[in-house]
GROMACS .gro file of N, CA, C and O in nm:
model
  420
    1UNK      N    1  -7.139  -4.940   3.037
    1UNK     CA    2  -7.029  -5.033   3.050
    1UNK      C    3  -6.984  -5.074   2.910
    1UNK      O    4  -7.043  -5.097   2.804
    2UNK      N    5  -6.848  -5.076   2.953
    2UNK     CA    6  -6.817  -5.114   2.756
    2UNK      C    7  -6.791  -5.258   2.747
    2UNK      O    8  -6.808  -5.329   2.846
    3UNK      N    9  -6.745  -5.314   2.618
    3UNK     CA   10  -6.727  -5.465   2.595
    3UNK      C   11  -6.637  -5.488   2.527
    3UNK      O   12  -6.618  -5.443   2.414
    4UNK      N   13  -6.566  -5.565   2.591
    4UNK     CA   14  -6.427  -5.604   2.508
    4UNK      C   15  -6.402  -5.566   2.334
    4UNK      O   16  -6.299  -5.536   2.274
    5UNK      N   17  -6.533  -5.581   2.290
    5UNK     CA   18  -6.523  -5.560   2.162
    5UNK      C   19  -6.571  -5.420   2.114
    5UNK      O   20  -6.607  -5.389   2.000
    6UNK      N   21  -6.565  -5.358   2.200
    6UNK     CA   22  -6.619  -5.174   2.180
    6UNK      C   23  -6.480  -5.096   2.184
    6UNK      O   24  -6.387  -5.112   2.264
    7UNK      N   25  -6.489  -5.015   2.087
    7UNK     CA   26  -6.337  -4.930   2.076
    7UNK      C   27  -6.417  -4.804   2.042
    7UNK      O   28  -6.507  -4.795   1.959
    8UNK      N   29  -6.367  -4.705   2.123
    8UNK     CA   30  -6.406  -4.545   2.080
    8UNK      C   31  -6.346  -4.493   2.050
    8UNK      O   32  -6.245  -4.473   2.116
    9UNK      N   33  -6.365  -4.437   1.934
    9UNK     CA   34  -6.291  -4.347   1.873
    9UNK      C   35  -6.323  -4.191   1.850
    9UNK      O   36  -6.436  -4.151   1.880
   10UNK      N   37  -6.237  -4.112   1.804
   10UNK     CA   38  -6.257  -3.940   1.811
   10UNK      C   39  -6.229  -3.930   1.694
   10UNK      O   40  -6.126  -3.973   1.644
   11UNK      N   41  -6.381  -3.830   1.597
   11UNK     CA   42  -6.308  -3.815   1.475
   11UNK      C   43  -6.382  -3.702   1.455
   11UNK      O   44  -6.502  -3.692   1.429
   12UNK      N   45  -6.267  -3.585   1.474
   12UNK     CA   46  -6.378  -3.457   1.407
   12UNK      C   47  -6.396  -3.445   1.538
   12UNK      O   48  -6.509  -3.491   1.556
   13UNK      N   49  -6.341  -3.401   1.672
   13UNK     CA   50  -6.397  -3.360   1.792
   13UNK      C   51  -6.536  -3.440   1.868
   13UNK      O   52  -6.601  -3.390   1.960
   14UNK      N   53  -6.561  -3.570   1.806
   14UNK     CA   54  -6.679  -3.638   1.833
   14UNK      C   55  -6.606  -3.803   1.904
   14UNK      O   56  -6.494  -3.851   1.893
   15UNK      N   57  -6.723  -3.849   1.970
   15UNK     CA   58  -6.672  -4.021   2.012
   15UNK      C   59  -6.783  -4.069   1.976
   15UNK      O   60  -6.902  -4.045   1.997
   16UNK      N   61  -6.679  -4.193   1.875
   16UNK     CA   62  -6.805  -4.286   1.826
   16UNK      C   63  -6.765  -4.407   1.905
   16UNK      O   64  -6.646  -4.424   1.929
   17UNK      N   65  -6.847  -4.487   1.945
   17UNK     CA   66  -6.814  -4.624   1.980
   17UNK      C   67  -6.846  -4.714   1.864
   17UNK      O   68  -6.923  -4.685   1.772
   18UNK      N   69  -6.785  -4.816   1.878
   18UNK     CA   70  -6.767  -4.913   1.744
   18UNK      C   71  -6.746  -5.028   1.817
   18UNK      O   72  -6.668  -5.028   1.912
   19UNK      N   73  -6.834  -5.170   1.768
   19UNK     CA   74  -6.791  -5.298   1.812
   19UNK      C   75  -6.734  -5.363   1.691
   19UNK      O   76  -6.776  -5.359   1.575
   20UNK      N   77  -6.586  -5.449   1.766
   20UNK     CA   78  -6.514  -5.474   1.614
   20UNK      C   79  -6.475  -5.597   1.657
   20UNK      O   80  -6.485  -5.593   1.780
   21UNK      N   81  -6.440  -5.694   1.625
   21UNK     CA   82  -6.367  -5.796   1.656
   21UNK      C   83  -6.210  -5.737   1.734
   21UNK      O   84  -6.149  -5.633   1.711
   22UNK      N   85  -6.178  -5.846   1.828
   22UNK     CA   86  -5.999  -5.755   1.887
   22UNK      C   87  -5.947  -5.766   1.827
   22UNK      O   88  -5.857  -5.693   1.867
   23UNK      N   89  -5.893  -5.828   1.685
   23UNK     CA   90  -5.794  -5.863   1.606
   23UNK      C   91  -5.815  -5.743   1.507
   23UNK      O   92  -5.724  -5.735   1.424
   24UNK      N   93  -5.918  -5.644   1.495
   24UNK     CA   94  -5.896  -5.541   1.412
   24UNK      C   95  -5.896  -5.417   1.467
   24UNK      O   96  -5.884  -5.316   1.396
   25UNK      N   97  -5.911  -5.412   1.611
   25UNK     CA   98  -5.879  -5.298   1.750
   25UNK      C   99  -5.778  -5.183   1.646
   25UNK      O  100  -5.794  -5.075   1.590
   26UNK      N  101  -5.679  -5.279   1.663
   26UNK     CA  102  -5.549  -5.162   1.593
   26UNK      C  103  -5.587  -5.086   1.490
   26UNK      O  104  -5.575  -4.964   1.476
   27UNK      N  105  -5.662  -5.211   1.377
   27UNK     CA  106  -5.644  -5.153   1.225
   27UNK      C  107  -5.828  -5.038   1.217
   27UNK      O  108  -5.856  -4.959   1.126
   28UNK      N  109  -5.903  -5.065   1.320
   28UNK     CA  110  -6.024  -4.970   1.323
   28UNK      C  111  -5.914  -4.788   1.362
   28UNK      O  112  -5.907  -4.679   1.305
   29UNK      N  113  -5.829  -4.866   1.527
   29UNK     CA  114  -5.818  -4.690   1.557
   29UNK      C  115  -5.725  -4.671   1.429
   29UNK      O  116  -5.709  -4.549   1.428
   30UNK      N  117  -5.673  -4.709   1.350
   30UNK     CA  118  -5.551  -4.648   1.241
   30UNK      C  119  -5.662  -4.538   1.135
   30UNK      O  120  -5.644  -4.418   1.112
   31UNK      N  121  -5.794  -4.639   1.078
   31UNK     CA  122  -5.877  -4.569   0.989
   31UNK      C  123  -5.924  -4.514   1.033
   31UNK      O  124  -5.962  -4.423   0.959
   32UNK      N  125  -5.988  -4.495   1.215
   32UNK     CA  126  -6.025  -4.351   1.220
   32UNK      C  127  -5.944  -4.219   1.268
   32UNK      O  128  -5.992  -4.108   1.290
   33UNK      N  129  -5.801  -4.262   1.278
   33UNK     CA  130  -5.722  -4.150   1.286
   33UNK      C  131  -5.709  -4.106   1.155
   33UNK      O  132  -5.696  -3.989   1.119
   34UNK      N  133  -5.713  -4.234   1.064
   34UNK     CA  134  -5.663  -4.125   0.881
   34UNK      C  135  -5.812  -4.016   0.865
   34UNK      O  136  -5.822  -3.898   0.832
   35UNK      N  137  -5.907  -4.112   0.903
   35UNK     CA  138  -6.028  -4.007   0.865
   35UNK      C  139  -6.018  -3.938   0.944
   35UNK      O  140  -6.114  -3.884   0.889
   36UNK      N  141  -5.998  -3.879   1.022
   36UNK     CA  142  -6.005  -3.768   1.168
   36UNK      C  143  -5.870  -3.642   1.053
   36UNK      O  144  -5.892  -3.527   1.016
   37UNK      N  145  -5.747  -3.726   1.029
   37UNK     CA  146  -5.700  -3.641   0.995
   37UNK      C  147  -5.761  -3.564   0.850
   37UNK      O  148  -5.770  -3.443   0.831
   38UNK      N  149  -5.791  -3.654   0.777
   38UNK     CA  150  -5.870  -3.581   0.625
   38UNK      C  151  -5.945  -3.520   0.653
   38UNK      O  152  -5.929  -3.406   0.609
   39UNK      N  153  -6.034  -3.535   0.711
   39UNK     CA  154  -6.165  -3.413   0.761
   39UNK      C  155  -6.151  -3.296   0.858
   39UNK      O  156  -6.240  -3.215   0.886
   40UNK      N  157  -6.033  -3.299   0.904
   40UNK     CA  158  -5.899  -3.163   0.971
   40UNK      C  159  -5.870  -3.095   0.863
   40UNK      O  160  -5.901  -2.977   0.851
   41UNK      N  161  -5.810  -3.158   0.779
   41UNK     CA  162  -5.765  -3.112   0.672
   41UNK      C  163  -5.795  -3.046   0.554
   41UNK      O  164  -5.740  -2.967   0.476
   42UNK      N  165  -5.957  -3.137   0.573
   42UNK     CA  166  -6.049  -3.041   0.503
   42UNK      C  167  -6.108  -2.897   0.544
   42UNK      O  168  -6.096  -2.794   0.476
   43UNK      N  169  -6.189  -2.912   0.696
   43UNK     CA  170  -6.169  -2.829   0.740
   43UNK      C  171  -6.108  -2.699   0.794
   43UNK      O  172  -6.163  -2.592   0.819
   44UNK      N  173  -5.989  -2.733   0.805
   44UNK     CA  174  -5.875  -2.615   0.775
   44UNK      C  175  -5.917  -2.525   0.686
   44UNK      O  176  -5.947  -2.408   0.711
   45UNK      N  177  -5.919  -2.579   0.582
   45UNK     CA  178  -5.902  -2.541   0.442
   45UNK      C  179  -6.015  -2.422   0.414
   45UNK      O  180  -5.990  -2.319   0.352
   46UNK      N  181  -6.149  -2.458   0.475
   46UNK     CA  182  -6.233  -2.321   0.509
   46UNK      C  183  -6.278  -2.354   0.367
   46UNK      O  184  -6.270  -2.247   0.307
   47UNK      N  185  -6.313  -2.427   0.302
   47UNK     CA  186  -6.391  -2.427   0.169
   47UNK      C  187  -6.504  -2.525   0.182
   47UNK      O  188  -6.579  -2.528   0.084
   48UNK      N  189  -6.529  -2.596   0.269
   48UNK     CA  190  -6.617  -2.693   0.305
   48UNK      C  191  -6.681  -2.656   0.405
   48UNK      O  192  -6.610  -2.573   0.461
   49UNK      N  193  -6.812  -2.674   0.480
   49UNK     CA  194  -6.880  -2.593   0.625
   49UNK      C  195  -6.947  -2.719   0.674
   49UNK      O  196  -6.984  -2.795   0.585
   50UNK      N  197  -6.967  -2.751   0.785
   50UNK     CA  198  -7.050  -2.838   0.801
   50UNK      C  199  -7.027  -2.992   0.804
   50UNK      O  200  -7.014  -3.040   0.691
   51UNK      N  201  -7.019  -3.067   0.891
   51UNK     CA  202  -6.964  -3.205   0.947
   51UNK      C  203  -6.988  -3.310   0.851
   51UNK      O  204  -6.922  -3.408   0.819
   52UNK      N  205  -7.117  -3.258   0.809
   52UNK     CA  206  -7.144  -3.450   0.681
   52UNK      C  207  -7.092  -3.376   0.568
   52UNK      O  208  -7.023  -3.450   0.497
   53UNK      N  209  -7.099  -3.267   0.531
   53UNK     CA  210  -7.032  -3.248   0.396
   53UNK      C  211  -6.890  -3.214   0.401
   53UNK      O  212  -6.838  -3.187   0.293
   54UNK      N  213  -6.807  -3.209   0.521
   54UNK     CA  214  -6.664  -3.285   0.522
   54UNK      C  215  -6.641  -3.382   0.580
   54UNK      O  216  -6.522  -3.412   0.589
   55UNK      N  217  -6.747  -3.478   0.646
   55UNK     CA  218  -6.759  -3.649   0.599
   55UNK      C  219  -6.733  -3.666   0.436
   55UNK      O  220  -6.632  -3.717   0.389
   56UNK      N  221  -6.833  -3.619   0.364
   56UNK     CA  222  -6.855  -3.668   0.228
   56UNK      C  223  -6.727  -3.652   0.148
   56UNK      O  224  -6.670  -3.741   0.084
   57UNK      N  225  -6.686  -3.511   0.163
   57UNK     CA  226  -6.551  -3.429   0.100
   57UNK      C  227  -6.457  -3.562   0.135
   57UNK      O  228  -6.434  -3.640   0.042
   58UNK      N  229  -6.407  -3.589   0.262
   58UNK     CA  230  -6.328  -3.678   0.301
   58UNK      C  231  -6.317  -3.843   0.244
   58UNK      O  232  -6.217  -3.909   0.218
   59UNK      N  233  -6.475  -3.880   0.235
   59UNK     CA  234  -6.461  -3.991   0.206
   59UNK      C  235  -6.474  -4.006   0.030
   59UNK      O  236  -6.462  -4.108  -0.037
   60UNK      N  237  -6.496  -3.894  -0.007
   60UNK     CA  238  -6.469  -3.882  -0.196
   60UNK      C  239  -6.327  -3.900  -0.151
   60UNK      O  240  -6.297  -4.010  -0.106
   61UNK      N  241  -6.230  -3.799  -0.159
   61UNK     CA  242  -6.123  -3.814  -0.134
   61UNK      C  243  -6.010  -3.969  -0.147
   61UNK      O  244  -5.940  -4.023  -0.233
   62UNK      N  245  -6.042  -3.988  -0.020
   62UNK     CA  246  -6.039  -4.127   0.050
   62UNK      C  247  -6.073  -4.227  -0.057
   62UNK      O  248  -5.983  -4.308  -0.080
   63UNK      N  249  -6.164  -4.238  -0.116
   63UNK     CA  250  -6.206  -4.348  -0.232
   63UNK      C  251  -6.141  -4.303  -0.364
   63UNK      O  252  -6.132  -4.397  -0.442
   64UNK      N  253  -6.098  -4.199  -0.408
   64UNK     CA  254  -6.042  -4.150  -0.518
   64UNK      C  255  -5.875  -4.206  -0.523
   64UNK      O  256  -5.820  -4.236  -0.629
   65UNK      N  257  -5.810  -4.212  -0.396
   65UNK     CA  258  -5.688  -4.201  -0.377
   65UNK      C  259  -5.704  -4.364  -0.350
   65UNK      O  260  -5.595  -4.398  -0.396
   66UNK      N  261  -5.753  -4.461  -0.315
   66UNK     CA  262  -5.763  -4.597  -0.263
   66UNK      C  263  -5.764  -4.596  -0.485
   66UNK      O  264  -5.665  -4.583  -0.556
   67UNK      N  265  -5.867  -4.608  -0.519
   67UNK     CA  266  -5.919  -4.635  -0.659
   67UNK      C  267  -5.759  -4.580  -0.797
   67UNK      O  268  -5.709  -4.642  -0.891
   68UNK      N  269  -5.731  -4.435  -0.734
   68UNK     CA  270  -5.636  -4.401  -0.795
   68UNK      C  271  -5.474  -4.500  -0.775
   68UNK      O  272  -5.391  -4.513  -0.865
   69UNK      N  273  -5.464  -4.554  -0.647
   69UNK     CA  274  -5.346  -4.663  -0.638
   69UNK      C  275  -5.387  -4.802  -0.673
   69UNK      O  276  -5.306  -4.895  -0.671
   70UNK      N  277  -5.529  -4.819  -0.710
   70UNK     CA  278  -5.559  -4.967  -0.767
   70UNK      C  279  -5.544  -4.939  -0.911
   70UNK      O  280  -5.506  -5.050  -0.951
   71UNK      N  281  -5.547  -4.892  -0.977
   71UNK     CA  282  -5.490  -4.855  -1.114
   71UNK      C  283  -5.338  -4.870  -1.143
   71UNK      O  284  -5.301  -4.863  -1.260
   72UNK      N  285  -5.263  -4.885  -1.061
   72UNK     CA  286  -5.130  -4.906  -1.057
   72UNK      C  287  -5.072  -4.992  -0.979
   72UNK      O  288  -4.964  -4.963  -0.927
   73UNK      N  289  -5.143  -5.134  -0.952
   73UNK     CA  290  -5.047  -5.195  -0.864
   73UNK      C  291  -4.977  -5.276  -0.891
   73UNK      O  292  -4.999  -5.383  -0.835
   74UNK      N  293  -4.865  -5.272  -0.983
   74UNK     CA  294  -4.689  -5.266  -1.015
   74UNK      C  295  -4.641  -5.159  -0.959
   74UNK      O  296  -4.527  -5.163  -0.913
   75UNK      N  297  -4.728  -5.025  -0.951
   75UNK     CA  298  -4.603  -4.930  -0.860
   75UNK      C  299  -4.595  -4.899  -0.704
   75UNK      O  300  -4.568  -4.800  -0.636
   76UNK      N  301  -4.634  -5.044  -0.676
   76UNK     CA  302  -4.636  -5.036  -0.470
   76UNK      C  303  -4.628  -5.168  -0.450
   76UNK      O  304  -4.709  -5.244  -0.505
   77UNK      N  305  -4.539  -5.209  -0.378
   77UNK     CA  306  -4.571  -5.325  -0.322
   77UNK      C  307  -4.646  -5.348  -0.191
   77UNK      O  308  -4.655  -5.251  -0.116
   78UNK      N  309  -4.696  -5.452  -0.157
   78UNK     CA  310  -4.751  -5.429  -0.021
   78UNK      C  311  -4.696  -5.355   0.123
   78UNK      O  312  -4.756  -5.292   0.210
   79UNK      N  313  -4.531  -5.400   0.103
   79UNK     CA  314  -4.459  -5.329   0.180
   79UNK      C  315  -4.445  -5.207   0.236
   79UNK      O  316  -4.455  -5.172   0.353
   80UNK      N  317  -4.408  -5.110   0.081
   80UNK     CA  318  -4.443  -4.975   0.048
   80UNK      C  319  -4.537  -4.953   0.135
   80UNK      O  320  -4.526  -4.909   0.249
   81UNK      N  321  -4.667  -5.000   0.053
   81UNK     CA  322  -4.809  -4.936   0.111
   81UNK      C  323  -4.811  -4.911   0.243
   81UNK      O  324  -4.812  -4.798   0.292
   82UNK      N  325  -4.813  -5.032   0.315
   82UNK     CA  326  -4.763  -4.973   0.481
   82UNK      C  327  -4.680  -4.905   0.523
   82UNK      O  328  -4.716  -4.828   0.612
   83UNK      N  329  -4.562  -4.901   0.489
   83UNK     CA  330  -4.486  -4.784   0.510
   83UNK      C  331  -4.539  -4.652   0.458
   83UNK      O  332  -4.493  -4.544   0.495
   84UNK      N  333  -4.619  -4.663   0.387
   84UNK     CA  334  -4.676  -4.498   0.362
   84UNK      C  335  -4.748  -4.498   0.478
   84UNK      O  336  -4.731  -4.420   0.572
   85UNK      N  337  -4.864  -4.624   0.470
   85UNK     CA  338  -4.991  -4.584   0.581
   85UNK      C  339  -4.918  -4.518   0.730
   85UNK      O  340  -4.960  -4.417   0.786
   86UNK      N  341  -4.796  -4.603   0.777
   86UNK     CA  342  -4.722  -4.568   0.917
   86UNK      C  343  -4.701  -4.408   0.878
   86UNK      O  344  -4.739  -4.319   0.953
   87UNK      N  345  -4.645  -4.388   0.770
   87UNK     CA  346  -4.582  -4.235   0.771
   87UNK      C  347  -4.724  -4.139   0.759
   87UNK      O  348  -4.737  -4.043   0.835
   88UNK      N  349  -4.799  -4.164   0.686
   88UNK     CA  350  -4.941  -4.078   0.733
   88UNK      C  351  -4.962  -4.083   0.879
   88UNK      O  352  -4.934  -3.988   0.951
   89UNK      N  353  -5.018  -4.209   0.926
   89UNK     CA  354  -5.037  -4.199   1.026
   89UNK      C  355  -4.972  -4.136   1.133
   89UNK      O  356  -5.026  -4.110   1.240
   90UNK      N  357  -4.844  -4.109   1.101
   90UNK     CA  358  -4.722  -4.079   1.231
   90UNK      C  359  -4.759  -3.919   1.137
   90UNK      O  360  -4.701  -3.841   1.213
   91UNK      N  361  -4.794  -3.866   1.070
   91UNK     CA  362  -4.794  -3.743   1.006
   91UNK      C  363  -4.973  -3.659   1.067
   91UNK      O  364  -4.981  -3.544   1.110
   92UNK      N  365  -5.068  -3.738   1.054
   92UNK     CA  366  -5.177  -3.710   1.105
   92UNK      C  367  -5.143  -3.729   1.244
   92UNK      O  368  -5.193  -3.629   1.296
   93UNK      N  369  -5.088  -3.798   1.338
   93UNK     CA  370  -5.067  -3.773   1.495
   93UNK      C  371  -4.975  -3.598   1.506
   93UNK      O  372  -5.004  -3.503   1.579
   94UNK      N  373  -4.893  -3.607   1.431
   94UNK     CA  374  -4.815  -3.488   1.453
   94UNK      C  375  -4.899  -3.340   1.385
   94UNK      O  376  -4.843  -3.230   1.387
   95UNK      N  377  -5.005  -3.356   1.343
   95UNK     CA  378  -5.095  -3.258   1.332
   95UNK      C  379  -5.164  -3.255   1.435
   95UNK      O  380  -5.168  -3.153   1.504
   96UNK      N  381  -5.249  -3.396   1.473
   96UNK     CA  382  -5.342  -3.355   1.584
   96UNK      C  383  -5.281  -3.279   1.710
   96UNK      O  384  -5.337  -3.208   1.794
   97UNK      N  385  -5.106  -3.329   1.689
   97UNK     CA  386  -5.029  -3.260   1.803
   97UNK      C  387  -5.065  -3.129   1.797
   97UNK      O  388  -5.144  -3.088   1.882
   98UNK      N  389  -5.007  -3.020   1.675
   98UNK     CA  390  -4.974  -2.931   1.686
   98UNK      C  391  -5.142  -2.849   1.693
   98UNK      O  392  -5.146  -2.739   1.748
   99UNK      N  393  -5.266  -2.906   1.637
   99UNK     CA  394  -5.369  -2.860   1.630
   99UNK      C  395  -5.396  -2.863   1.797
   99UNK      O  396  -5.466  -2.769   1.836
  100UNK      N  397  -5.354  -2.948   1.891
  100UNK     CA  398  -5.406  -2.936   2.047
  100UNK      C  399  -5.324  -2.849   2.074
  100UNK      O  400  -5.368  -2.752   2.137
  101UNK      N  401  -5.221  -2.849   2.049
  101UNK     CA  402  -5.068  -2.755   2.072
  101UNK      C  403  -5.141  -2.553   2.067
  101UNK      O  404  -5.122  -2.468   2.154
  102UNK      N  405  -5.216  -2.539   1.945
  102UNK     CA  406  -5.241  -2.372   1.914
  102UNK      C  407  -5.377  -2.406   1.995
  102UNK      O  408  -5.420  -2.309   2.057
  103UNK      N  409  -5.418  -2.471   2.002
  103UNK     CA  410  -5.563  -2.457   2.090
  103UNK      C  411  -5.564  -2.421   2.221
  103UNK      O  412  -5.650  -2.353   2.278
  104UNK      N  413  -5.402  -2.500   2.293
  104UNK     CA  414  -5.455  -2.452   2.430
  104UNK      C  415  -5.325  -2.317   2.481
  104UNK      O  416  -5.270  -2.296   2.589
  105UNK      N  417  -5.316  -2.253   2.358
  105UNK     CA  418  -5.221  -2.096   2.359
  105UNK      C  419  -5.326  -2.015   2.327
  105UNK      O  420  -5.308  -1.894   2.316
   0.00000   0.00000   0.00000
């Protein structure tokens, strides 16, 4: 039985359950769709093998690019930033599309 505060998520063909407070429901499934999509992405790529070492690949990544826009913040406003995060996010859904899309042809 689940609990109001349990959200499952799919990342990498897997379900994790997660207890979060409801007020961060949204902002948990957003970070595990970005990670679901980076570790697709890695995988694709066929240079990485193996689930924790494109965990790891992903979350170097992920911390390089967070660390690489804290070095510059005069060139984003908060605004921006979400409007990128929406356009990833609406960009990683339209992969997972097309990745279910060749799977079931």
């Amino acid at each position: 039985m689940s609990s109001p505060n349990n959200v499952t998520v799919q990342i990498l063909d897997k379900e994790y359950s997660i207890i979060c407070p409801p007020e961060e429901r949204s902002n948990l499934i957003s970070a595990a769709r970005y990670l679901d999509g980076k570790m697709r992405e890695i995988r694709s790529s066929g240079k990485v093998i193996g689930a924790d070492r494109i965990a790891v690949m992903a979350a170097l990544n992920i911390t390089h690019d967070l660390l690489h826009n804290q070095e510059r913040p005069d060139a984003q406003s908060g605004g921006a930033t979400r409007e990128q995060v929406r356009e990833l996010l609406d960009r990683v859904d339209q992969a997972l599309a097309d990745d279910s899309d060749t799977k079931s042809n």
